[in-house]
C-alpha cells in the first residue's frame, strides 16, 4: 500500500489511523503541495491517494471503506482481528487470497461479542452517519480553529512547513506567506464552512457531541474502535501539538476516549 499524502492533512491522517490500527504495512510519499510532482501521473489532484497492487484509490472515506471491505473479507477467510492487538495465538491459517493475505492470521474470537457483558456497538447506520459528520463538519471546525488568529496561523504553518515536502525557498515562503494568507481569510473560511460564533466553543461542543454518541461504551464501536472512531481520532491526531489540540483536551470531555484510542 502506497499512500500519497501531506503529512498534516486531516484526510490523510484519517487513512493513516485506519492503516495503523489494522497494522497494514504502507509507505508514505509526501507530495509537494506546490508542484504535486509526486502525483503527476494522476488525474485526481487531491490527497490522499492510495495505490494498492497498482490500483489507484481516491478520497479518504472511499479509500477506508474499500480497505475495510478487504479487511473484513480477509478476516472472514481466516483471521479475526488486527494482528498484534490483544494476544494473538499462533494457530489459524492466514488468508491466502488478496493483498491482505497473511496479515490477519491467528488471533482469537474477534472484538465483537467476546463475552456476555460486551457493550453493544453502534449500528452500521450510526457509524456511517458519524463518519460523514467527520468529513462534513469536524474537519471544518478544526480547520477554522487552527487558523483562528495570527499566532495560531503561524503555529500551524510552522508545523505544515516543517512536516511537508517543500524546497528550502518555498518552505520559508510558506511559513510567512501561507500563515498570513490563511489568517487573512479565516473570516471568509468560517463563513464558507458555516462555523458561526466562537469557533473554540463550537469545537468543544462538537467533541462533547461525539463523546455523547459514544455514551457508556469505550468506543462508538463498543469494545473496539469502528471506522467512525478511527476517523475522529485521525483528524484530531492531525493537529497534535497545536493550541487547538491542547485546548480541546483541556476543555472538552474527549480526553478519555482519545487516550483509549
Ligand atoms: N474529500 C477528499 C478531500 C481531500 C482534500 O481536500 N485534500 C486536500 C488536502 S487536505 C487537497 O488535496 N487539496 C488540494 C490541493 O492541495 O491542491 C478526501 O476525503 O480525501
PDB file of C-alpha atoms and ligand atoms in Angstrom:
ATOM      1  CA  UNK A   1       0.000   0.000   0.000  1.00  0.00           C
ATOM      2  CA  UNK A   2       1.434   3.367  -1.008  1.00  0.00           C
ATOM      3  CA  UNK A   3      -0.139   6.492   0.466  1.00  0.00           C
ATOM      4  CA  UNK A   4       0.394   9.781  -1.344  1.00  0.00           C
ATOM      5  CA  UNK A   5      -0.170  12.380   1.297  1.00  0.00           C
ATOM      6  CA  UNK A   6       0.516  15.641   3.030  1.00  0.00           C
ATOM      7  CA  UNK A   7       1.795  14.752   6.499  1.00  0.00           C
ATOM      8  CA  UNK A   8      -0.605  17.124   8.259  1.00  0.00           C
ATOM      9  CA  UNK A   9      -3.669  16.745   6.011  1.00  0.00           C
ATOM     10  CA  UNK A  10      -6.627  15.617   8.158  1.00  0.00           C
ATOM     11  CA  UNK A  11      -7.999  13.358   5.413  1.00  0.00           C
ATOM     12  CA  UNK A  12      -4.607  11.665   5.055  1.00  0.00           C
ATOM     13  CA  UNK A  13      -4.335  11.286   8.837  1.00  0.00           C
ATOM     14  CA  UNK A  14      -7.730   9.589   8.798  1.00  0.00           C
ATOM     15  CA  UNK A  15      -6.441   6.982   6.329  1.00  0.00           C
ATOM     16  CA  UNK A  16      -3.255   6.535   8.389  1.00  0.00           C
ATOM     17  CA  UNK A  17      -5.306   5.953  11.558  1.00  0.00           C
ATOM     18  CA  UNK A  18      -7.079   3.135   9.737  1.00  0.00           C
ATOM     19  CA  UNK A  19      -3.881   1.605   8.321  1.00  0.00           C
ATOM     20  CA  UNK A  20      -2.114   1.888  11.692  1.00  0.00           C
ATOM     21  CA  UNK A  21      -4.974   0.316  13.625  1.00  0.00           C
ATOM     22  CA  UNK A  22      -5.168  -2.651  11.282  1.00  0.00           C
ATOM     23  CA  UNK A  23      -1.377  -2.851  11.081  1.00  0.00           C
ATOM     24  CA  UNK A  24      -1.455  -2.778   7.307  1.00  0.00           C
ATOM     25  CA  UNK A  25       2.072  -2.046   6.130  1.00  0.00           C
ATOM     26  CA  UNK A  26       2.267   1.070   3.973  1.00  0.00           C
ATOM     27  CA  UNK A  27       4.732   3.512   2.552  1.00  0.00           C
ATOM     28  CA  UNK A  28       4.080   7.250   2.525  1.00  0.00           C
ATOM     29  CA  UNK A  29       5.055   9.525  -0.328  1.00  0.00           C
ATOM     30  CA  UNK A  30       5.000  13.139   0.795  1.00  0.00           C
ATOM     31  CA  UNK A  31       3.527  15.231  -2.015  1.00  0.00           C
ATOM     32  CA  UNK A  32       4.878  18.701  -2.679  1.00  0.00           C
ATOM     33  CA  UNK A  33       1.739  20.848  -2.335  1.00  0.00           C
ATOM     34  CA  UNK A  34       3.013  23.427  -4.822  1.00  0.00           C
ATOM     35  CA  UNK A  35       4.238  21.231  -7.680  1.00  0.00           C
ATOM     36  CA  UNK A  36       2.347  17.972  -6.931  1.00  0.00           C
ATOM     37  CA  UNK A  37       5.142  16.312  -8.901  1.00  0.00           C
ATOM     38  CA  UNK A  38       4.707  13.044  -6.984  1.00  0.00           C
ATOM     39  CA  UNK A  39       1.152  12.589  -8.309  1.00  0.00           C
ATOM     40  CA  UNK A  40       1.647  13.982 -11.769  1.00  0.00           C
ATOM     41  CA  UNK A  41       0.619  10.584 -13.153  1.00  0.00           C
ATOM     42  CA  UNK A  42      -2.833  11.006 -11.543  1.00  0.00           C
ATOM     43  CA  UNK A  43      -5.807  12.910 -12.968  1.00  0.00           C
ATOM     44  CA  UNK A  44      -7.160  13.273  -9.434  1.00  0.00           C
ATOM     45  CA  UNK A  45      -5.166  16.077  -7.875  1.00  0.00           C
ATOM     46  CA  UNK A  46      -6.066  15.901  -4.197  1.00  0.00           C
ATOM     47  CA  UNK A  47      -4.523  13.826  -1.436  1.00  0.00           C
ATOM     48  CA  UNK A  48      -4.853  11.226  -0.050  1.00  0.00           C
ATOM     49  CA  UNK A  49      -4.385   8.881  -2.967  1.00  0.00           C
ATOM     50  CA  UNK A  50      -3.653   5.238  -2.234  1.00  0.00           C
ATOM     51  CA  UNK A  51      -2.166   2.739  -4.653  1.00  0.00           C
ATOM     52  CA  UNK A  52      -2.719  -0.910  -3.835  1.00  0.00           C
ATOM     53  CA  UNK A  53      -1.257  -3.528  -6.123  1.00  0.00           C
ATOM     54  CA  UNK A  54      -1.226  -0.964  -8.927  1.00  0.00           C
ATOM     55  CA  UNK A  55      -4.836   0.099  -8.361  1.00  0.00           C
ATOM     56  CA  UNK A  56      -5.475   3.767  -7.554  1.00  0.00           C
ATOM     57  CA  UNK A  57      -7.980   4.689  -4.826  1.00  0.00           C
ATOM     58  CA  UNK A  58      -9.067   8.296  -4.260  1.00  0.00           C
ATOM     59  CA  UNK A  59     -10.848  10.116  -1.430  1.00  0.00           C
ATOM     60  CA  UNK A  60     -10.213   9.247   2.215  1.00  0.00           C
ATOM     61  CA  UNK A  61     -13.630   7.826   3.078  1.00  0.00           C
ATOM     62  CA  UNK A  62     -13.850   5.816  -0.133  1.00  0.00           C
ATOM     63  CA  UNK A  63     -10.309   4.528   0.452  1.00  0.00           C
ATOM     64  CA  UNK A  64     -11.148   3.462   4.017  1.00  0.00           C
ATOM     65  CA  UNK A  65     -14.429   1.811   3.001  1.00  0.00           C
ATOM     66  CA  UNK A  66     -12.656  -0.120   0.295  1.00  0.00           C
ATOM     67  CA  UNK A  67      -9.772  -1.223   2.518  1.00  0.00           C
ATOM     68  CA  UNK A  68     -12.188  -2.089   5.339  1.00  0.00           C
ATOM     69  CA  UNK A  69     -14.086  -4.368   2.959  1.00  0.00           C
ATOM     70  CA  UNK A  70     -10.775  -6.105   2.174  1.00  0.00           C
ATOM     71  CA  UNK A  71     -10.052  -6.454   5.892  1.00  0.00           C
ATOM     72  CA  UNK A  72     -13.490  -7.970   6.514  1.00  0.00           C
ATOM     73  CA  UNK A  73     -13.072 -10.384   3.619  1.00  0.00           C
ATOM     74  CA  UNK A  74      -9.646 -11.395   4.871  1.00  0.00           C
ATOM     75  CA  UNK A  75     -10.916 -11.842   8.429  1.00  0.00           C
ATOM     76  CA  UNK A  76     -13.799 -13.957   7.184  1.00  0.00           C
ATOM     77  CA  UNK A  77     -11.321 -16.087   5.283  1.00  0.00           C
ATOM     78  CA  UNK A  78      -9.135 -16.834   8.283  1.00  0.00           C
ATOM     79  CA  UNK A  79      -8.001 -14.182  10.705  1.00  0.00           C
ATOM     80  CA  UNK A  80     -10.183 -12.286  13.113  1.00  0.00           C
ATOM     81  CA  UNK A  81      -8.597  -9.111  14.381  1.00  0.00           C
ATOM     82  CA  UNK A  82      -5.741  -6.740  13.779  1.00  0.00           C
ATOM     83  CA  UNK A  83      -2.551  -8.745  14.222  1.00  0.00           C
ATOM     84  CA  UNK A  84      -0.884  -7.645  17.422  1.00  0.00           C
ATOM     85  CA  UNK A  85      -4.000  -6.248  19.064  1.00  0.00           C
ATOM     86  CA  UNK A  86      -4.507  -8.454  22.046  1.00  0.00           C
ATOM     87  CA  UNK A  87      -2.836 -11.801  22.455  1.00  0.00           C
ATOM     88  CA  UNK A  88      -2.879 -13.339  19.049  1.00  0.00           C
ATOM     89  CA  UNK A  89      -2.298 -17.026  19.016  1.00  0.00           C
ATOM     90  CA  UNK A  90      -0.277 -18.927  16.502  1.00  0.00           C
ATOM     91  CA  UNK A  91      -2.984 -21.180  15.161  1.00  0.00           C
ATOM     92  CA  UNK A  92      -5.279 -20.455  12.254  1.00  0.00           C
ATOM     93  CA  UNK A  93      -4.217 -20.390   8.644  1.00  0.00           C
ATOM     94  CA  UNK A  94      -3.576 -16.968   7.209  1.00  0.00           C
ATOM     95  CA  UNK A  95      -5.840 -15.978   4.369  1.00  0.00           C
ATOM     96  CA  UNK A  96      -4.153 -16.784   1.106  1.00  0.00           C
ATOM     97  CA  UNK A  97      -6.019 -14.554  -1.267  1.00  0.00           C
ATOM     98  CA  UNK A  98      -5.741 -10.819  -1.820  1.00  0.00           C
ATOM     99  CA  UNK A  99      -3.091  -8.303  -0.872  1.00  0.00           C
ATOM    100  CA  UNK A 100      -4.001  -8.543   2.827  1.00  0.00           C
ATOM    101  CA  UNK A 101      -3.456 -12.279   2.832  1.00  0.00           C
ATOM    102  CA  UNK A 102      -1.457 -13.315   5.876  1.00  0.00           C
ATOM    103  CA  UNK A 103      -1.877 -10.110   7.831  1.00  0.00           C
ATOM    104  CA  UNK A 104      -4.717 -11.319   9.990  1.00  0.00           C
ATOM    105  CA  UNK A 105      -3.746 -14.889  10.578  1.00  0.00           C
ATOM    106  CA  UNK A 106      -4.029 -16.287  14.088  1.00  0.00           C
ATOM    107  CA  UNK A 107      -5.876 -14.478  16.812  1.00  0.00           C
ATOM    108  CA  UNK A 108      -8.884 -15.386  18.721  1.00  0.00           C
ATOM    109  CA  UNK A 109     -12.520 -14.600  18.736  1.00  0.00           C
ATOM    110  CA  UNK A 110     -12.532 -11.088  17.374  1.00  0.00           C
ATOM    111  CA  UNK A 111     -13.706  -7.964  19.090  1.00  0.00           C
ATOM    112  CA  UNK A 112     -17.477  -8.115  18.903  1.00  0.00           C
ATOM    113  CA  UNK A 113     -19.351 -10.204  21.383  1.00  0.00           C
ATOM    114  CA  UNK A 114     -16.265 -11.558  23.099  1.00  0.00           C
ATOM    115  CA  UNK A 115     -18.065 -12.101  26.401  1.00  0.00           C
ATOM    116  CA  UNK A 116     -21.530 -11.841  27.810  1.00  0.00           C
ATOM    117  CA  UNK A 117     -21.026  -8.282  29.008  1.00  0.00           C
ATOM    118  CA  UNK A 118     -19.546  -6.762  25.845  1.00  0.00           C
ATOM    119  CA  UNK A 119     -21.101  -3.374  25.093  1.00  0.00           C
ATOM    120  CA  UNK A 120     -23.330  -3.061  22.046  1.00  0.00           C
ATOM    121  CA  UNK A 121     -21.502  -1.360  19.182  1.00  0.00           C
ATOM    122  CA  UNK A 122     -23.205   1.437  17.257  1.00  0.00           C
ATOM    123  CA  UNK A 123     -25.336   0.343  14.325  1.00  0.00           C
ATOM    124  CA  UNK A 124     -23.879   0.472  10.817  1.00  0.00           C
ATOM    125  CA  UNK A 125     -26.114   3.489  10.097  1.00  0.00           C
ATOM    126  CA  UNK A 126     -24.785   5.378  13.137  1.00  0.00           C
ATOM    127  CA  UNK A 127     -21.220   4.551  12.216  1.00  0.00           C
ATOM    128  CA  UNK A 128     -21.824   5.843   8.691  1.00  0.00           C
ATOM    129  CA  UNK A 129     -23.543   8.975   9.999  1.00  0.00           C
ATOM    130  CA  UNK A 130     -20.636   9.831  12.287  1.00  0.00           C
ATOM    131  CA  UNK A 131     -18.078   9.160   9.538  1.00  0.00           C
ATOM    132  CA  UNK A 132     -19.932  11.664   7.380  1.00  0.00           C
ATOM    133  CA  UNK A 133     -20.026  14.107  10.314  1.00  0.00           C
ATOM    134  CA  UNK A 134     -16.241  13.951  10.451  1.00  0.00           C
ATOM    135  CA  UNK A 135     -15.905  14.874   6.760  1.00  0.00           C
ATOM    136  CA  UNK A 136     -18.718  17.422   6.630  1.00  0.00           C
ATOM    137  CA  UNK A 137     -18.259  19.108   9.991  1.00  0.00           C
ATOM    138  CA  UNK A 138     -15.419  18.106  12.301  1.00  0.00           C
ATOM    139  CA  UNK A 139     -12.655  18.690   9.733  1.00  0.00           C
ATOM    140  CA  UNK A 140     -14.066  22.162   9.072  1.00  0.00           C
ATOM    141  CA  UNK A 141     -14.379  23.116  12.736  1.00  0.00           C
ATOM    142  CA  UNK A 142     -10.798  22.008  13.350  1.00  0.00           C
ATOM    143  CA  UNK A 143      -9.562  23.899  10.275  1.00  0.00           C
ATOM    144  CA  UNK A 144     -11.094  27.234  11.292  1.00  0.00           C
ATOM    145  CA  UNK A 145      -9.615  26.745  14.762  1.00  0.00           C
ATOM    146  CA  UNK A 146      -6.022  26.202  13.660  1.00  0.00           C
ATOM    147  CA  UNK A 147      -6.148  29.479  11.682  1.00  0.00           C
ATOM    148  CA  UNK A 148      -8.215  31.296  14.307  1.00  0.00           C
ATOM    149  CA  UNK A 149      -5.770  34.163  14.898  1.00  0.00           C
ATOM    150  CA  UNK A 150      -2.334  35.261  13.752  1.00  0.00           C
ATOM    151  CA  UNK A 151      -0.448  33.366  16.463  1.00  0.00           C
ATOM    152  CA  UNK A 152      -2.234  30.102  15.738  1.00  0.00           C
ATOM    153  CA  UNK A 153      -1.989  30.559  11.986  1.00  0.00           C
ATOM    154  CA  UNK A 154       1.802  30.940  12.296  1.00  0.00           C
ATOM    155  CA  UNK A 155       1.952  27.977  14.658  1.00  0.00           C
ATOM    156  CA  UNK A 156       0.051  25.867  12.123  1.00  0.00           C
ATOM    157  CA  UNK A 157       2.262  26.884   9.217  1.00  0.00           C
ATOM    158  CA  UNK A 158       5.389  26.275  11.274  1.00  0.00           C
ATOM    159  CA  UNK A 159       4.153  22.704  11.624  1.00  0.00           C
ATOM    160  CA  UNK A 160       2.989  22.390   7.991  1.00  0.00           C
ATOM    161  CA  UNK A 161       6.214  23.755   6.573  1.00  0.00           C
ATOM    162  CA  UNK A 162       8.396  21.548   8.799  1.00  0.00           C
ATOM    163  CA  UNK A 163       6.462  18.361   8.079  1.00  0.00           C
ATOM    164  CA  UNK A 164       5.727  18.996   4.427  1.00  0.00           C
ATOM    165  CA  UNK A 165       7.685  18.319   1.265  1.00  0.00           C
ATOM    166  CA  UNK A 166       8.864  21.815   0.355  1.00  0.00           C
ATOM    167  CA  UNK A 167      12.079  23.093  -1.137  1.00  0.00           C
ATOM    168  CA  UNK A 168      14.002  25.489   1.129  1.00  0.00           C
ATOM    169  CA  UNK A 169      12.705  28.671  -0.511  1.00  0.00           C
ATOM    170  CA  UNK A 170       9.095  27.580  -0.618  1.00  0.00           C
ATOM    171  CA  UNK A 171       9.325  26.306   2.980  1.00  0.00           C
ATOM    172  CA  UNK A 172      10.393  29.741   4.194  1.00  0.00           C
ATOM    173  CA  UNK A 173       7.788  31.384   1.976  1.00  0.00           C
ATOM    174  CA  UNK A 174       5.048  29.017   3.146  1.00  0.00           C
ATOM    175  CA  UNK A 175       5.831  29.818   6.742  1.00  0.00           C
ATOM    176  CA  UNK A 176       5.232  33.524   6.353  1.00  0.00           C
ATOM    177  CA  UNK A 177       3.026  33.929   3.287  1.00  0.00           C
ATOM    178  CA  UNK A 178       0.847  30.906   3.999  1.00  0.00           C
ATOM    179  CA  UNK A 179       0.287  31.829   7.616  1.00  0.00           C
ATOM    180  CA  UNK A 180      -0.554  35.434   6.764  1.00  0.00           C
ATOM    181  CA  UNK A 181      -2.880  34.471   3.932  1.00  0.00           C
ATOM    182  CA  UNK A 182      -4.750  31.860   5.974  1.00  0.00           C
ATOM    183  CA  UNK A 183      -5.115  34.226   8.883  1.00  0.00           C
ATOM    184  CA  UNK A 184      -6.319  36.887   6.435  1.00  0.00           C
ATOM    185  CA  UNK A 185      -9.047  34.666   5.014  1.00  0.00           C
ATOM    186  CA  UNK A 186     -10.003  32.997   8.286  1.00  0.00           C
ATOM    187  CA  UNK A 187     -13.197  35.057   8.488  1.00  0.00           C
ATOM    188  CA  UNK A 188     -14.187  34.007   4.965  1.00  0.00           C
ATOM    189  CA  UNK A 189     -13.341  30.416   5.773  1.00  0.00           C
ATOM    190  CA  UNK A 190     -15.684  30.431   8.779  1.00  0.00           C
ATOM    191  CA  UNK A 191     -18.475  31.755   6.601  1.00  0.00           C
ATOM    192  CA  UNK A 192     -17.806  29.237   3.854  1.00  0.00           C
ATOM    193  CA  UNK A 193     -17.751  26.364   6.343  1.00  0.00           C
ATOM    194  CA  UNK A 194     -20.753  27.677   8.275  1.00  0.00           C
ATOM    195  CA  UNK A 195     -18.940  27.753  11.614  1.00  0.00           C
ATOM    196  CA  UNK A 196     -20.534  30.688  13.401  1.00  0.00           C
ATOM    197  CA  UNK A 197     -19.688  32.371  16.694  1.00  0.00           C
ATOM    198  CA  UNK A 198     -16.822  31.354  18.942  1.00  0.00           C
ATOM    199  CA  UNK A 199     -15.033  28.656  16.961  1.00  0.00           C
ATOM    200  CA  UNK A 200     -13.345  27.165  20.043  1.00  0.00           C
ATOM    201  CA  UNK A 201     -16.714  26.736  21.745  1.00  0.00           C
ATOM    202  CA  UNK A 202     -18.007  25.091  18.575  1.00  0.00           C
ATOM    203  CA  UNK A 203     -15.055  22.696  18.704  1.00  0.00           C
ATOM    204  CA  UNK A 204     -15.649  21.786  22.353  1.00  0.00           C
ATOM    205  CA  UNK A 205     -19.337  21.285  21.686  1.00  0.00           C
ATOM    206  CA  UNK A 206     -18.580  19.070  18.675  1.00  0.00           C
ATOM    207  CA  UNK A 207     -16.203  16.963  20.769  1.00  0.00           C
ATOM    208  CA  UNK A 208     -18.820  16.636  23.503  1.00  0.00           C
ATOM    209  CA  UNK A 209     -21.467  15.644  20.933  1.00  0.00           C
ATOM    210  CA  UNK A 210     -19.121  12.879  19.867  1.00  0.00           C
ATOM    211  CA  UNK A 211     -18.497  11.771  23.450  1.00  0.00           C
ATOM    212  CA  UNK A 212     -22.277  11.755  23.949  1.00  0.00           C
ATOM    213  CA  UNK A 213     -22.655   9.456  20.941  1.00  0.00           C
ATOM    214  CA  UNK A 214     -20.023   7.080  22.321  1.00  0.00           C
ATOM    215  CA  UNK A 215     -22.053   7.083  25.534  1.00  0.00           C
ATOM    216  CA  UNK A 216     -21.197   4.494  28.148  1.00  0.00           C
ATOM    217  CA  UNK A 217     -19.128   2.470  25.700  1.00  0.00           C
ATOM    218  CA  UNK A 218     -15.358   2.586  25.406  1.00  0.00           C
ATOM    219  CA  UNK A 219     -15.705   3.346  21.687  1.00  0.00           C
ATOM    220  CA  UNK A 220     -18.561   4.013  19.297  1.00  0.00           C
ATOM    221  CA  UNK A 221     -17.781   0.538  18.027  1.00  0.00           C
ATOM    222  CA  UNK A 222     -18.361  -0.922  21.518  1.00  0.00           C
ATOM    223  CA  UNK A 223     -15.306  -2.567  22.991  1.00  0.00           C
ATOM    224  CA  UNK A 224     -13.186  -1.873  19.903  1.00  0.00           C
ATOM    225  CA  UNK A 225     -12.980   1.155  17.613  1.00  0.00           C
ATOM    226  CA  UNK A 226     -15.105   1.223  14.477  1.00  0.00           C
ATOM    227  CA  UNK A 227     -14.461   3.311  11.355  1.00  0.00           C
ATOM    228  CA  UNK A 228     -16.065   6.391  12.920  1.00  0.00           C
ATOM    229  CA  UNK A 229     -13.776   6.146  15.974  1.00  0.00           C
ATOM    230  CA  UNK A 230     -10.786   5.873  13.650  1.00  0.00           C
ATOM    231  CA  UNK A 231     -11.958   8.850  11.566  1.00  0.00           C
ATOM    232  CA  UNK A 232     -12.480  11.155  14.571  1.00  0.00           C
ATOM    233  CA  UNK A 233      -9.148  10.050  16.025  1.00  0.00           C
ATOM    234  CA  UNK A 234      -7.306  10.569  12.729  1.00  0.00           C
ATOM    235  CA  UNK A 235      -8.443  14.140  12.160  1.00  0.00           C
ATOM    236  CA  UNK A 236      -7.734  15.141  15.763  1.00  0.00           C
ATOM    237  CA  UNK A 237      -4.315  13.492  15.705  1.00  0.00           C
ATOM    238  CA  UNK A 238      -3.529  15.652  12.655  1.00  0.00           C
ATOM    239  CA  UNK A 239      -3.342  18.734  14.901  1.00  0.00           C
ATOM    240  CA  UNK A 240      -1.414  17.302  17.856  1.00  0.00           C
ATOM    241  CA  UNK A 241       0.879  19.955  19.309  1.00  0.00           C
ATOM    242  CA  UNK A 242      -1.272  22.927  18.323  1.00  0.00           C
ATOM    243  CA  UNK A 243      -3.113  25.192  20.761  1.00  0.00           C
ATOM    244  CA  UNK A 244      -6.313  23.815  19.221  1.00  0.00           C
ATOM    245  CA  UNK A 245      -5.407  20.277  20.282  1.00  0.00           C
ATOM    246  CA  UNK A 246      -4.293  21.270  23.771  1.00  0.00           C
ATOM    247  CA  UNK A 247      -7.389  23.407  24.391  1.00  0.00           C
ATOM    248  CA  UNK A 248      -9.612  20.638  23.087  1.00  0.00           C
ATOM    249  CA  UNK A 249      -8.141  18.126  25.522  1.00  0.00           C
ATOM    250  CA  UNK A 250      -8.497  20.541  28.424  1.00  0.00           C
ATOM    251  CA  UNK A 251     -11.926  21.980  27.760  1.00  0.00           C
ATOM    252  CA  UNK A 252     -13.988  19.107  26.444  1.00  0.00           C
ATOM    253  CA  UNK A 253     -14.810  15.601  27.592  1.00  0.00           C
ATOM    254  CA  UNK A 254     -12.961  13.918  24.731  1.00  0.00           C
ATOM    255  CA  UNK A 255      -9.653  13.207  26.526  1.00  0.00           C
ATOM    256  CA  UNK A 256     -10.696   9.840  27.971  1.00  0.00           C
ATOM    257  CA  UNK A 257     -11.855   8.469  24.643  1.00  0.00           C
ATOM    258  CA  UNK A 258      -8.815   9.946  22.852  1.00  0.00           C
ATOM    259  CA  UNK A 259      -6.367   8.271  25.214  1.00  0.00           C
ATOM    260  CA  UNK A 260      -8.183   4.941  24.859  1.00  0.00           C
ATOM    261  CA  UNK A 261      -7.735   5.289  21.109  1.00  0.00           C
TER     262      UNK A 261
HETATM  263  N1  LIG B   1     -12.871  14.523   0.076  1.00  0.00           N
HETATM  264  C1  LIG B   1     -11.444  14.401  -0.014  1.00  0.00           C
HETATM  265  C2  LIG B   1     -10.812  15.735   0.358  1.00  0.00           C
HETATM  266  C3  LIG B   1      -9.313  15.717   0.188  1.00  0.00           C
HETATM  267  C4  LIG B   1      -8.726  17.108   0.240  1.00  0.00           C
HETATM  268  O1  LIG B   1      -9.432  18.113   0.173  1.00  0.00           O
HETATM  269  N2  LIG B   1      -7.411  17.143   0.349  1.00  0.00           N
HETATM  270  C5  LIG B   1      -6.717  18.421   0.317  1.00  0.00           C
HETATM  271  C6  LIG B   1      -5.545  18.405   1.276  1.00  0.00           C
HETATM  272  S1  LIG B   1      -6.086  18.437   2.965  1.00  0.00           S
HETATM  273  C7  LIG B   1      -6.153  18.624  -1.075  1.00  0.00           C
HETATM  274  O2  LIG B   1      -5.530  17.751  -1.632  1.00  0.00           O
HETATM  275  N3  LIG B   1      -6.399  19.808  -1.639  1.00  0.00           N
HETATM  276  C8  LIG B   1      -5.949  20.138  -2.956  1.00  0.00           C
HETATM  277  C9  LIG B   1      -4.614  20.777  -3.007  1.00  0.00           C
HETATM  278  O3  LIG B   1      -3.829  20.753  -2.048  1.00  0.00           O
HETATM  279  O4  LIG B   1      -4.312  21.323  -4.065  1.00  0.00           O
HETATM  280  C10 LIG B   1     -10.967  13.286   0.900  1.00  0.00           C
HETATM  281  O5  LIG B   1     -11.675  12.973   1.884  1.00  0.00           O
HETATM  282  O6  LIG B   1      -9.926  12.674   0.657  1.00  0.00           O
END
